[in-house]
Coordinates of C-alpha atoms and ligand atoms in Angstrom, one line a residue:
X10 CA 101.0 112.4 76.4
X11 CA 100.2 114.8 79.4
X12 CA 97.6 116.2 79.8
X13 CA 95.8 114.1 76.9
X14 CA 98.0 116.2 74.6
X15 CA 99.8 114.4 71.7
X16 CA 102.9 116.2 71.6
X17 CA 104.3 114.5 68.6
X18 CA 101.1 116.0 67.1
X19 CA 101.9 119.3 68.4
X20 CA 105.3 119.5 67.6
X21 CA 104.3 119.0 64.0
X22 CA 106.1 121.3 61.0
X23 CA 103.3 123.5 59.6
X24 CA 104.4 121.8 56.5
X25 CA 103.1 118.5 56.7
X26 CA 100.3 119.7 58.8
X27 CA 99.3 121.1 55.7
X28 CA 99.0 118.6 54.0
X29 CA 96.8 116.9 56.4
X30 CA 94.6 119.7 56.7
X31 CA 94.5 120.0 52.9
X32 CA 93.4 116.2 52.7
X33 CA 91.0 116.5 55.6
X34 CA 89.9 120.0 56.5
X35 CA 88.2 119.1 59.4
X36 CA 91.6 118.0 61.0
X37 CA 91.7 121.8 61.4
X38 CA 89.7 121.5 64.8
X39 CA 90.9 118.7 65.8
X40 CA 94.8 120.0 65.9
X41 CA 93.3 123.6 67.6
X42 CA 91.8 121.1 69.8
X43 CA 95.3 120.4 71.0
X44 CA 96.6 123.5 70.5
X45 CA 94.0 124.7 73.3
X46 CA 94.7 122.1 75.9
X47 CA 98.6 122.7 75.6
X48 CA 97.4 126.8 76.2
X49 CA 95.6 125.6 79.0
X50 CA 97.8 123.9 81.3
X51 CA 100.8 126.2 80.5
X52 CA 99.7 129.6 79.7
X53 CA 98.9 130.5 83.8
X54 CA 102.9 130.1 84.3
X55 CA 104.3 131.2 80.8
X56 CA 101.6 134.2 79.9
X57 CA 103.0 134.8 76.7
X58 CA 99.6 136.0 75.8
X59 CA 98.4 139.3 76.3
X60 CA 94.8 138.8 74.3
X61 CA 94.2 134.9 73.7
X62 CA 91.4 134.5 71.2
X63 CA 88.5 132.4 72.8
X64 CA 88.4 129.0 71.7
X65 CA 84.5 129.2 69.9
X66 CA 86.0 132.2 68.5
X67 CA 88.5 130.1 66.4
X68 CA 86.5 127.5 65.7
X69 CA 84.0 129.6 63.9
X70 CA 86.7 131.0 62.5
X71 CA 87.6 128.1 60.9
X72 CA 84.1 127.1 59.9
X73 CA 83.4 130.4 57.6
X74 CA 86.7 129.6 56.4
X75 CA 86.2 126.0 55.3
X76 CA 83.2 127.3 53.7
X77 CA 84.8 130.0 52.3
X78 CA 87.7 128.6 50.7
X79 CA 85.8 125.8 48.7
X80 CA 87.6 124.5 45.9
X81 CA 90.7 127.1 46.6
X82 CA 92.0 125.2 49.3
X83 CA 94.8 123.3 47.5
X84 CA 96.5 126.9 46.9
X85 CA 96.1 128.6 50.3
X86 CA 99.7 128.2 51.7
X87 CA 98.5 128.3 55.4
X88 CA 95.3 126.7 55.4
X89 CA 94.1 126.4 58.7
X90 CA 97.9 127.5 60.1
X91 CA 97.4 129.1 63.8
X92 CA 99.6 132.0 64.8
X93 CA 100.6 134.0 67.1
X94 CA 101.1 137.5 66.8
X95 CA 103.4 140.0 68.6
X96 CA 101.1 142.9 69.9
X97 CA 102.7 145.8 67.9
X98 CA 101.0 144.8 64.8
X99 CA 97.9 145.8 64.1
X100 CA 95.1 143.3 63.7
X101 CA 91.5 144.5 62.8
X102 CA 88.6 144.2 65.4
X103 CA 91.0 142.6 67.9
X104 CA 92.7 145.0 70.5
X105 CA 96.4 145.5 70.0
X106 CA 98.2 147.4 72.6
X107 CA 102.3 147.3 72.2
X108 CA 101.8 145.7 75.9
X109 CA 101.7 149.6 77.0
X110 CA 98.5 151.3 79.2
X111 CA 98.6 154.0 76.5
X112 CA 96.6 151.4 73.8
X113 CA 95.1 149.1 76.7
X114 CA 91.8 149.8 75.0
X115 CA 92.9 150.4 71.6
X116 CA 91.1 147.9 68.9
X117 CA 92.8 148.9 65.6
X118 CA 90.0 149.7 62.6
X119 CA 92.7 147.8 59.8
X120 CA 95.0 144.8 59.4
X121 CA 98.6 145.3 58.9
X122 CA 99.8 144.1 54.7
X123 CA 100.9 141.1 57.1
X124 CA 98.2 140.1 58.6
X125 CA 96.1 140.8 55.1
X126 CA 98.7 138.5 53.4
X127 CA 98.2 135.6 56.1
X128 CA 94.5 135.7 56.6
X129 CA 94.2 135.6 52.2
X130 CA 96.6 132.3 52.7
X131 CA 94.4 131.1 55.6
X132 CA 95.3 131.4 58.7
X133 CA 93.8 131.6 61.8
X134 CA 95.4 134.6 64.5
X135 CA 94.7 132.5 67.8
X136 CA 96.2 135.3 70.1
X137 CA 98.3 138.7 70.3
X138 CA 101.5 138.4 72.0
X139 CA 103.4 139.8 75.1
X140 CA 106.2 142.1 74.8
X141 CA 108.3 144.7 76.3
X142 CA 106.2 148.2 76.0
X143 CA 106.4 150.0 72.7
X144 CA 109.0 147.0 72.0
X145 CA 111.3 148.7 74.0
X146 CA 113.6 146.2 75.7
X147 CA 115.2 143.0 75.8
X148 CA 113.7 140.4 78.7
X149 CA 109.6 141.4 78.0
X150 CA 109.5 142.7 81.4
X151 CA 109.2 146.3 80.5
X152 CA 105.6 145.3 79.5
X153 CA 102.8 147.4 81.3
X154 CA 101.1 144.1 82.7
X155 CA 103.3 140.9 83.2
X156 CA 106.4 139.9 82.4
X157 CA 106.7 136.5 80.2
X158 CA 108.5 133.6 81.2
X159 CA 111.0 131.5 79.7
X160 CA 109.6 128.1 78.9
X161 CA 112.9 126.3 79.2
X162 CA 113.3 127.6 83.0
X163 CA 110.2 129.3 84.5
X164 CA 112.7 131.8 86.4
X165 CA 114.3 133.5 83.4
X166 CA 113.5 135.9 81.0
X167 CA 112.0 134.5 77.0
X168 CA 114.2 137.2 76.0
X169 CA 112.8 140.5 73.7
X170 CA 110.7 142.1 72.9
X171 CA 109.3 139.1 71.4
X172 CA 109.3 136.8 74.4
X173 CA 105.1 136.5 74.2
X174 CA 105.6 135.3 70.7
X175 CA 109.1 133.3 71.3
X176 CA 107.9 131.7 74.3
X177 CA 104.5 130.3 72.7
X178 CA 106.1 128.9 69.9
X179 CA 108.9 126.9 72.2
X180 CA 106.2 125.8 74.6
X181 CA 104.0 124.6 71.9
X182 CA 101.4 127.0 72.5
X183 CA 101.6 128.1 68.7
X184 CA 103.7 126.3 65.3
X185 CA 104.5 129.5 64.6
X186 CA 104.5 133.4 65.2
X187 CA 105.1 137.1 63.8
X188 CA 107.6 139.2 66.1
X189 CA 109.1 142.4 65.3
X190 CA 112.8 143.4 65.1
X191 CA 114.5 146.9 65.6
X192 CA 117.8 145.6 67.1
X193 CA 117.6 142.0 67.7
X194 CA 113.9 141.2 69.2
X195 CA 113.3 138.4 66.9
X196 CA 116.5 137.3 67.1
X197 CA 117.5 137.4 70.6
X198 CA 113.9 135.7 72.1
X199 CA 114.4 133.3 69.5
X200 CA 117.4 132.4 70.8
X201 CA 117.0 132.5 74.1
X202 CA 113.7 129.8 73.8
X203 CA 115.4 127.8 71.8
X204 CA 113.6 128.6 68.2
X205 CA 113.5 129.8 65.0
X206 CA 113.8 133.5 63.8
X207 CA 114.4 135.6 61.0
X208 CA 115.0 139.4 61.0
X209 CA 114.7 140.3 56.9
X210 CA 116.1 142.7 55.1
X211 CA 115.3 146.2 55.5
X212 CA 112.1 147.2 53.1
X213 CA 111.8 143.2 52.4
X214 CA 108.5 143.1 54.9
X215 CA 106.2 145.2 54.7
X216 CA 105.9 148.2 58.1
X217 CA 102.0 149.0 57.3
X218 CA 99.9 148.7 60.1
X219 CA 103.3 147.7 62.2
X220 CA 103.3 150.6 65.2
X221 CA 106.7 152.6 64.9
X222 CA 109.6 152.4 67.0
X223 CA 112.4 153.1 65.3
X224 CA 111.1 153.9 61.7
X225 CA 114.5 152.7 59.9
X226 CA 115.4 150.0 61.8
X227 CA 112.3 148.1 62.5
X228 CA 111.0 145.2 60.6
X229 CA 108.6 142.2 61.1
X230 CA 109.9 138.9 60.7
X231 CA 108.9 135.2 61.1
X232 CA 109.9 132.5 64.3
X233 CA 109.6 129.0 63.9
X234 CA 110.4 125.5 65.2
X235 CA 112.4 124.6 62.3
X236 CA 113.6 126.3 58.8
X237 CA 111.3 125.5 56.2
X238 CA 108.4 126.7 58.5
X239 CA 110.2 129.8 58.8
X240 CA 110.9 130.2 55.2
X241 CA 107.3 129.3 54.3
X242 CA 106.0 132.2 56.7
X243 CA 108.9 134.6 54.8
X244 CA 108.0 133.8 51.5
X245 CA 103.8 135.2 52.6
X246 CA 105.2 138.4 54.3
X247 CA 108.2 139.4 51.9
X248 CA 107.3 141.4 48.8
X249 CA 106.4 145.0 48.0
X250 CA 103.6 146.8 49.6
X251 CA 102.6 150.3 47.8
X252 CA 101.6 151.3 51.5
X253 CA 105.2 151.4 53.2
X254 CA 106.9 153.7 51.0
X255 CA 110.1 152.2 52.3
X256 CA 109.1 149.0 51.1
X257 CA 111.7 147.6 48.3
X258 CA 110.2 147.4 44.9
X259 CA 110.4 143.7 44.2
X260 CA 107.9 140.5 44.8
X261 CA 108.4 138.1 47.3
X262 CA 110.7 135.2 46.4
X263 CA 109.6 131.1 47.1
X264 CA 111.9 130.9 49.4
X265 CA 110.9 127.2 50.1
X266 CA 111.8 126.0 46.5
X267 CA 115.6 128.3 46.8
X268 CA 116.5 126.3 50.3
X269 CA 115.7 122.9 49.1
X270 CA 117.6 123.9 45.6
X271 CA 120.4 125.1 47.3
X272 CA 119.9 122.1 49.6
X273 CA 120.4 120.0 46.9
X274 CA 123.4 121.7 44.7
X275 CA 125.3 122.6 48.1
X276 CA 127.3 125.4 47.4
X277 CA 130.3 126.2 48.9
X278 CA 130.1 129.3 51.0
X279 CA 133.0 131.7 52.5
X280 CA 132.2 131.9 56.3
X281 CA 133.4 134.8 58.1
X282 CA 133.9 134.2 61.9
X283 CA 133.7 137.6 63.8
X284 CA 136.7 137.2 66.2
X285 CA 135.4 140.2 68.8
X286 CA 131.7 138.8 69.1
X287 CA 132.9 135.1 69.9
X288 CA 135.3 136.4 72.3
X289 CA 133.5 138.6 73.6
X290 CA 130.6 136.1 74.5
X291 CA 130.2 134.4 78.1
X292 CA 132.5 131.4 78.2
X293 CA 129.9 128.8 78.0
X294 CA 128.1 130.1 74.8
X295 CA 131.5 130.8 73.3
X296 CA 132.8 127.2 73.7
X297 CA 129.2 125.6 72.4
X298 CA 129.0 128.4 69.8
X299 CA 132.9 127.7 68.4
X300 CA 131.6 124.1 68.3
X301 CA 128.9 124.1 66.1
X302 CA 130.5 126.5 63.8
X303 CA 133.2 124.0 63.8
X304 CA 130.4 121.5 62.1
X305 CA 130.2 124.9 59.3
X306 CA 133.8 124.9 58.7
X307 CA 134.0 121.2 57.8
X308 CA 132.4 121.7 54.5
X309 CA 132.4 125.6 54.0
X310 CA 135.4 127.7 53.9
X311 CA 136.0 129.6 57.1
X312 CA 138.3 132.7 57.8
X313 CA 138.4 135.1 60.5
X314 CA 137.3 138.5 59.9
X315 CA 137.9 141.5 63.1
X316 CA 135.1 143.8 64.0
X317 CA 137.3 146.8 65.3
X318 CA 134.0 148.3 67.3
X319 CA 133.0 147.8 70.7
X320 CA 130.4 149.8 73.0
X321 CA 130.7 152.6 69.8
X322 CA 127.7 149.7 67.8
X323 CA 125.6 149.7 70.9
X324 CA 125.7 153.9 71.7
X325 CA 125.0 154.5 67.9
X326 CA 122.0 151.8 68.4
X327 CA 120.6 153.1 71.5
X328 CA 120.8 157.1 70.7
X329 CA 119.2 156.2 66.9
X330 CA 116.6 154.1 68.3
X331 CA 115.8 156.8 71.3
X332 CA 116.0 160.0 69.0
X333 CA 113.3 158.5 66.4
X334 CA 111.5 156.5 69.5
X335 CA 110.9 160.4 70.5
X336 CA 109.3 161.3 67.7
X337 CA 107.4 158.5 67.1
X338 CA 105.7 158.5 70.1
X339 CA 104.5 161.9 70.0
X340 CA 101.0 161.0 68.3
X341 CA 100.6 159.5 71.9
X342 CA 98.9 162.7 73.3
X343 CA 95.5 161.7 73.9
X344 CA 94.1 163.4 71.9
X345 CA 94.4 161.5 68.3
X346 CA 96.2 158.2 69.9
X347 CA 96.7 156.7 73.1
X348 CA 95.0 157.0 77.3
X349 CA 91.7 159.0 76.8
X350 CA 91.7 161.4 80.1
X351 CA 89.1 164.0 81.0
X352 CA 90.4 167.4 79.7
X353 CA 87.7 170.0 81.0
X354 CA 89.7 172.7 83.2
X355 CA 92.8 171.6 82.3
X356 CA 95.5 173.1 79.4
X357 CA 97.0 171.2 76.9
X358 CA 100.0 170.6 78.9
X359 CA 98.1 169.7 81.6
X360 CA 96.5 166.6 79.6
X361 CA 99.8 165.9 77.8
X362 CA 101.3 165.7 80.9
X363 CA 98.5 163.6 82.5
X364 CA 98.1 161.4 79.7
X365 CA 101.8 160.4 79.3
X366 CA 102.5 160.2 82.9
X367 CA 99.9 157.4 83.3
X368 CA 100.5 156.2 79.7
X369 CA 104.1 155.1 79.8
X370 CA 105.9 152.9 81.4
X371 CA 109.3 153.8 83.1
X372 CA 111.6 152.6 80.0
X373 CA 109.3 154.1 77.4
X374 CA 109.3 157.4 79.2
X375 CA 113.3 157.6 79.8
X376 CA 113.8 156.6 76.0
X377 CA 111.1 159.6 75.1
X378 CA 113.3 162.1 77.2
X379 CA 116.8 160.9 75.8
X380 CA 115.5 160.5 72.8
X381 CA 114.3 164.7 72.6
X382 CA 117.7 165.5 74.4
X383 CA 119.7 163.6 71.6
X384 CA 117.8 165.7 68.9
X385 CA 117.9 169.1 71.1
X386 CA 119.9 172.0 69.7
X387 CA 123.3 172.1 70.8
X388 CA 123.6 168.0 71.3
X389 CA 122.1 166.7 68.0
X390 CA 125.5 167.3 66.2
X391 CA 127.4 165.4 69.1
X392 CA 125.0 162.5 69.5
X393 CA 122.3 162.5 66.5
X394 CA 124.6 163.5 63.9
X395 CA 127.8 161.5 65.3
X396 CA 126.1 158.3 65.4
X397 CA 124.7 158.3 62.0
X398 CA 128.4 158.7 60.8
X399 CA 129.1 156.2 62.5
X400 CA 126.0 153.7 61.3
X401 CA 127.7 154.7 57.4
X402 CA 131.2 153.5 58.6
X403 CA 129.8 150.4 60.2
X404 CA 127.8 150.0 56.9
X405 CA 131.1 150.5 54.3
X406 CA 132.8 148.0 57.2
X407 CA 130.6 145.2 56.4
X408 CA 130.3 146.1 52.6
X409 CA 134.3 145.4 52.4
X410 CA 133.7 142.2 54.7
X411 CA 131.4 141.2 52.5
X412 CA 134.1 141.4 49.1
X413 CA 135.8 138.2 50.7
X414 CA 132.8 136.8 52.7
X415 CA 129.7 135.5 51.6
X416 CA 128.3 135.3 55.4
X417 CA 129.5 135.9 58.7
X418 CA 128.6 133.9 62.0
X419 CA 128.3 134.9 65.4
X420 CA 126.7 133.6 68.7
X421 CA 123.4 135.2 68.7
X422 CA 123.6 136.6 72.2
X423 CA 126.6 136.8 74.4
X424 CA 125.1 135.6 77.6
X425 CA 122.5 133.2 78.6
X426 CA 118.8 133.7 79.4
X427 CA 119.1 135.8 82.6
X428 CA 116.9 135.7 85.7
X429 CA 113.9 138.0 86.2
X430 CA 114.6 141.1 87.6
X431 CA 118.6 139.8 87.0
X432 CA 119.8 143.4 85.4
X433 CA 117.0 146.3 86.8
X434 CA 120.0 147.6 88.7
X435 CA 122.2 147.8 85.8
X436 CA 120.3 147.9 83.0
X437 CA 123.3 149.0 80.6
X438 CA 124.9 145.8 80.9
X439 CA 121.6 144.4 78.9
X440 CA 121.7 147.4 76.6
X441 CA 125.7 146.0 75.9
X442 CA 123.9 142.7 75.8
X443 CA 122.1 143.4 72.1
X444 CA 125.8 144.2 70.5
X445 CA 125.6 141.5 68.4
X446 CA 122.3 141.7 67.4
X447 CA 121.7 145.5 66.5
X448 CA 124.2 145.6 63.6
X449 CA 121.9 143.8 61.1
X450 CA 119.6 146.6 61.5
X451 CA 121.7 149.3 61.6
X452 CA 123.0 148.7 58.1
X453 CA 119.5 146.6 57.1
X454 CA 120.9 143.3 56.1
X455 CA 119.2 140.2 57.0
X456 CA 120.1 137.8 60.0
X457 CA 119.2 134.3 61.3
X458 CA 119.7 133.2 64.8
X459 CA 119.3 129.3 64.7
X460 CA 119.1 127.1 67.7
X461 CA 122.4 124.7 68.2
X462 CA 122.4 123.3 71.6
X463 CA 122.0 123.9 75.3
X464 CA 124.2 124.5 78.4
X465 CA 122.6 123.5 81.8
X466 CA 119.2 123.2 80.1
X467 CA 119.3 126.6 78.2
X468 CA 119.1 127.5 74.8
X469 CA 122.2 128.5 73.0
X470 CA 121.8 129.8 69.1
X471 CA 124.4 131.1 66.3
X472 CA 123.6 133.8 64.6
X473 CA 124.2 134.2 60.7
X474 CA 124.2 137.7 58.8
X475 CA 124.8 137.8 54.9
X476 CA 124.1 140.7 52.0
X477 CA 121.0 142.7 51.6
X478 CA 118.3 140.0 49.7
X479 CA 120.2 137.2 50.3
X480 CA 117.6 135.2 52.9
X481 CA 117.8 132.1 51.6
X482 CA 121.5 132.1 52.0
X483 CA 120.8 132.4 55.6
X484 CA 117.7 129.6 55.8
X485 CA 120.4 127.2 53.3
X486 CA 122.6 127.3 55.8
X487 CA 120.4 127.0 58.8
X488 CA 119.3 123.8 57.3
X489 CA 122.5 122.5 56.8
X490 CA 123.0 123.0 60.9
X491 CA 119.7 121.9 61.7
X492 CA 120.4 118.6 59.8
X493 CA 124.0 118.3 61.6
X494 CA 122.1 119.3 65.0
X495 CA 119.1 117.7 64.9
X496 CA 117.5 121.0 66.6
X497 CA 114.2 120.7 65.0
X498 CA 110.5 121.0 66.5
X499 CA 111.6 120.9 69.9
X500 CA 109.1 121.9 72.8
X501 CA 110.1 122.6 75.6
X502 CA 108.5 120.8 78.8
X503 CA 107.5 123.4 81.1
X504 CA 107.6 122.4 84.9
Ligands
LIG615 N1 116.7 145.5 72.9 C1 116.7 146.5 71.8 C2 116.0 147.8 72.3 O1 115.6 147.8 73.4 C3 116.0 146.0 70.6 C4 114.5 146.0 70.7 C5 113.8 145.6 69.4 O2 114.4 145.1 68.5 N2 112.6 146.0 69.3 O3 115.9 148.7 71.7

């Protein structure tokens, strides 16, 4: 207990508190109750808020939805479920800016098909999360008003974009949370905190009412405190949506029931250990990472498959984020979207200029300006063009590494949460940092990173990439590691 908070009731899966809710609805309050007191003595040092939803707020919330759901209760698959939501998806009535000046004010008019799906199942939206600006970055400090700090050690980044939403989930300010992913900003927060997070297939999760950054990379997936929370979140948010047209035209799968089947059967897998990404890793998450891999490899088949790309995955990343970034971010002109300014006098250039000049943030601004240069006539072929060649050959790589694997392993990120402010003087080194990550959505395949272990009190995670669809291959085996680990609904105690 501190601060009269029962952290064993706290760190409870969403899936037996469930059932307690279901049994007892009012037990709804009296878990927010918690949930409220934990945000209260650690939010002021962690701010992995950027709009926290007042207390009353929720709990009439919760009241129109008890009354509401009368007699339908028993099906509602997150009855009563809190969450925390990254602020790039759009939540009606409650302001969502992409932590950027540009939408400080902006309160969306519609929900995102995510949020739809998870209010029908019943759950409550207790706060929008921090993140880097536009979701542009890796630490959350390129947000336009704080940076977020790592719960695990208050003088290190969460990780990104997704640290708001990473770091309430491992400090127990939420069970669970919605982050986004474009090149590994569920995945590398998630690792860095010490949680839970799934980057889906490409078209699996709905985009509608998700604000663009890179239009065929991003997706929205779920972070959790243990697997079956995460696959219950999955199995809400997957499944066509006639609004995305890149949405994949199938339903959502249970992918509950296919993890505790495959639990059960225990297949034996073929698990691919990418040489270059373990050895390329800093020492200490390299030594942890073989490890626990090792655990893998006593019941699955491992081989050793070779990566022959370096630096070439992280340019073709960065210049096909930056040349879609740039035209994505164009309906920021203040006129339709973004900073209202006063225009009389002035030319259009003159308000563009104004508007986007106040509006964006240093990265957001440099990725806008590469981004155009990449696409200009006379470069496009050498950078655009180049690099989408090279996203196919990356693609047919992992299509013949996946003829004689079924999965293939990695450590999630090559270094360990770094100090605040540790790389503004070099920030390519944490561009090089998301190698491992951005591959999955370069060629759109799903990928896990699942918490293993710590060094010196930080988080160290695995990640696990398999085919296209294949997401409960990824949540079997992250339940087979979080039985052998015992990393499950861990908080961390923030000091
Ligand atoms: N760090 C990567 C970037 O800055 C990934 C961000 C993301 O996935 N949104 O682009």
């Amino acid at each position: 207990m501190v601060n009269n908070v029962s952290y064993k009731y706290i760190s409870m899966p969403i899936y037996k508190l469930l059932q307690e809710f279901k049994t007892d609805p009012m037990k709804v309050f009296d878990y927010l109750e918690h949930v409220y007191r934990v945000i209260e003595s650690v939010e002021t040092k962690i701010k992995a808020f950027i709009t926290l939803m007042p207390q009353d707020a929720v709990f009439r919330r919760v009241e129109t939805l008890i009354k509401e759901s009368k007699g339908k209760i028993d099906s509602m698959k997150l009855f009563g479920i809190p969450i925390a939501v990254k602020d790039v998806i759009s939540t009606k009535g409650i302001r969502t800016t992409c932590a950027s000046r540009m939408l400080e004010n902006y309160i969306p008019p519609y929900n995102a098909t995510v949020i739809e799906r998870l209010i029908n199942e019943g759950s409550i939206i207790i706060g929008k999360t921090n993140m880097d600006e536009f979701a542009m970055g890796s630490t959350t400090e390129t947000s336009a008003f704080y940076p977020t700090r790592n719960p695990w050690d208050l003088s290190r980044v969460p990780g990104g974009s997704s640290g708001g939403s990473a770091a309430a989930v491992s400090s127990g300010e939420a069970p669970i949370a919605l982050g986004s992913d474009t090149g590994g900003s569920i995945r590398n927060p998630a690792a860095f905190c010490g949680i839970y997070g799934l980057k889906p297939t490409y078209g699996l999760v709905s985009r509608y009412g998700l604000i663009a950054y890179a239009s065929s990379m991003d997706q929205i997936g779920p972070m959790a405190r243990n697997t079956i929370d995460l696959a219950i979140l999955l199995s809400i948010i997957a499944g066509h949506d006639p609004k995305d047209s890149t949405s994949l035209p199938i339903g959502s799968k249970n992918y509950v029931a296919l993890v505790k089947e495959l639990v059960y059967k225990e297949p034996k897998l073929r698990i691919g250990i990418i040489k270059e990404l373990f050895e390329n890793s800093d020492e200490n998450v390299k030594v942890k990472a073989y490890k626990v891999v090792d655990k893998l490899c006593t019941y699955h088949e491992c081989l050793t498959v070779s990566l022959p790309y370096g630096k070439q995955i992280v340019a073709a990343y960065y210049i096909i984020a930056m040349a879609e970034a740039s035209s994505n971010l164009a309906r920021f002109d203040g006129v339709r979207y973004g900073l209202k300014v006063p225009f009389e006098n002035k030319s259009w250039e003159e308000v563009y200029l104004e508007v986007r000049t106040k509006g964006f943030g240093y990265e957001v601004k440099k990725r806008v300006a590469l981004g155009a240069y990449i696409l200009s006539v006379g470069y496009r072929d050498m950078y655009y063009i180049r690099a989408l060649k090279f996203r196919r050959i990356l693609k047919e790589t992992f299509d013949k590494i996946f003829r004689s694997v079924d999965v293939v392993v990695s450590p999630t990120m090559p270094i360990l949460p770094p100090k605040l402010g540790e790389f503004f003087e070099d920030p390519i080194k944490i561009y090089l940092a998301d190698i491992n990550t951005v591959i999955a959505n370069l060629i759109g395949i799903p990928a896990i990173s699942i918490p293993v272990d710590f060094y010196n009190g930080l988080p160290i995670a695995i990640q696990i990439m398999s085919k296209q669809l294949t997401e409960e291959i990824l949540l079997y085996l992250s339940m087979q590691l979080e039985e052998k680990t015992g990393f499950r609904n861990i908080i961390a105690e923030v000091h």
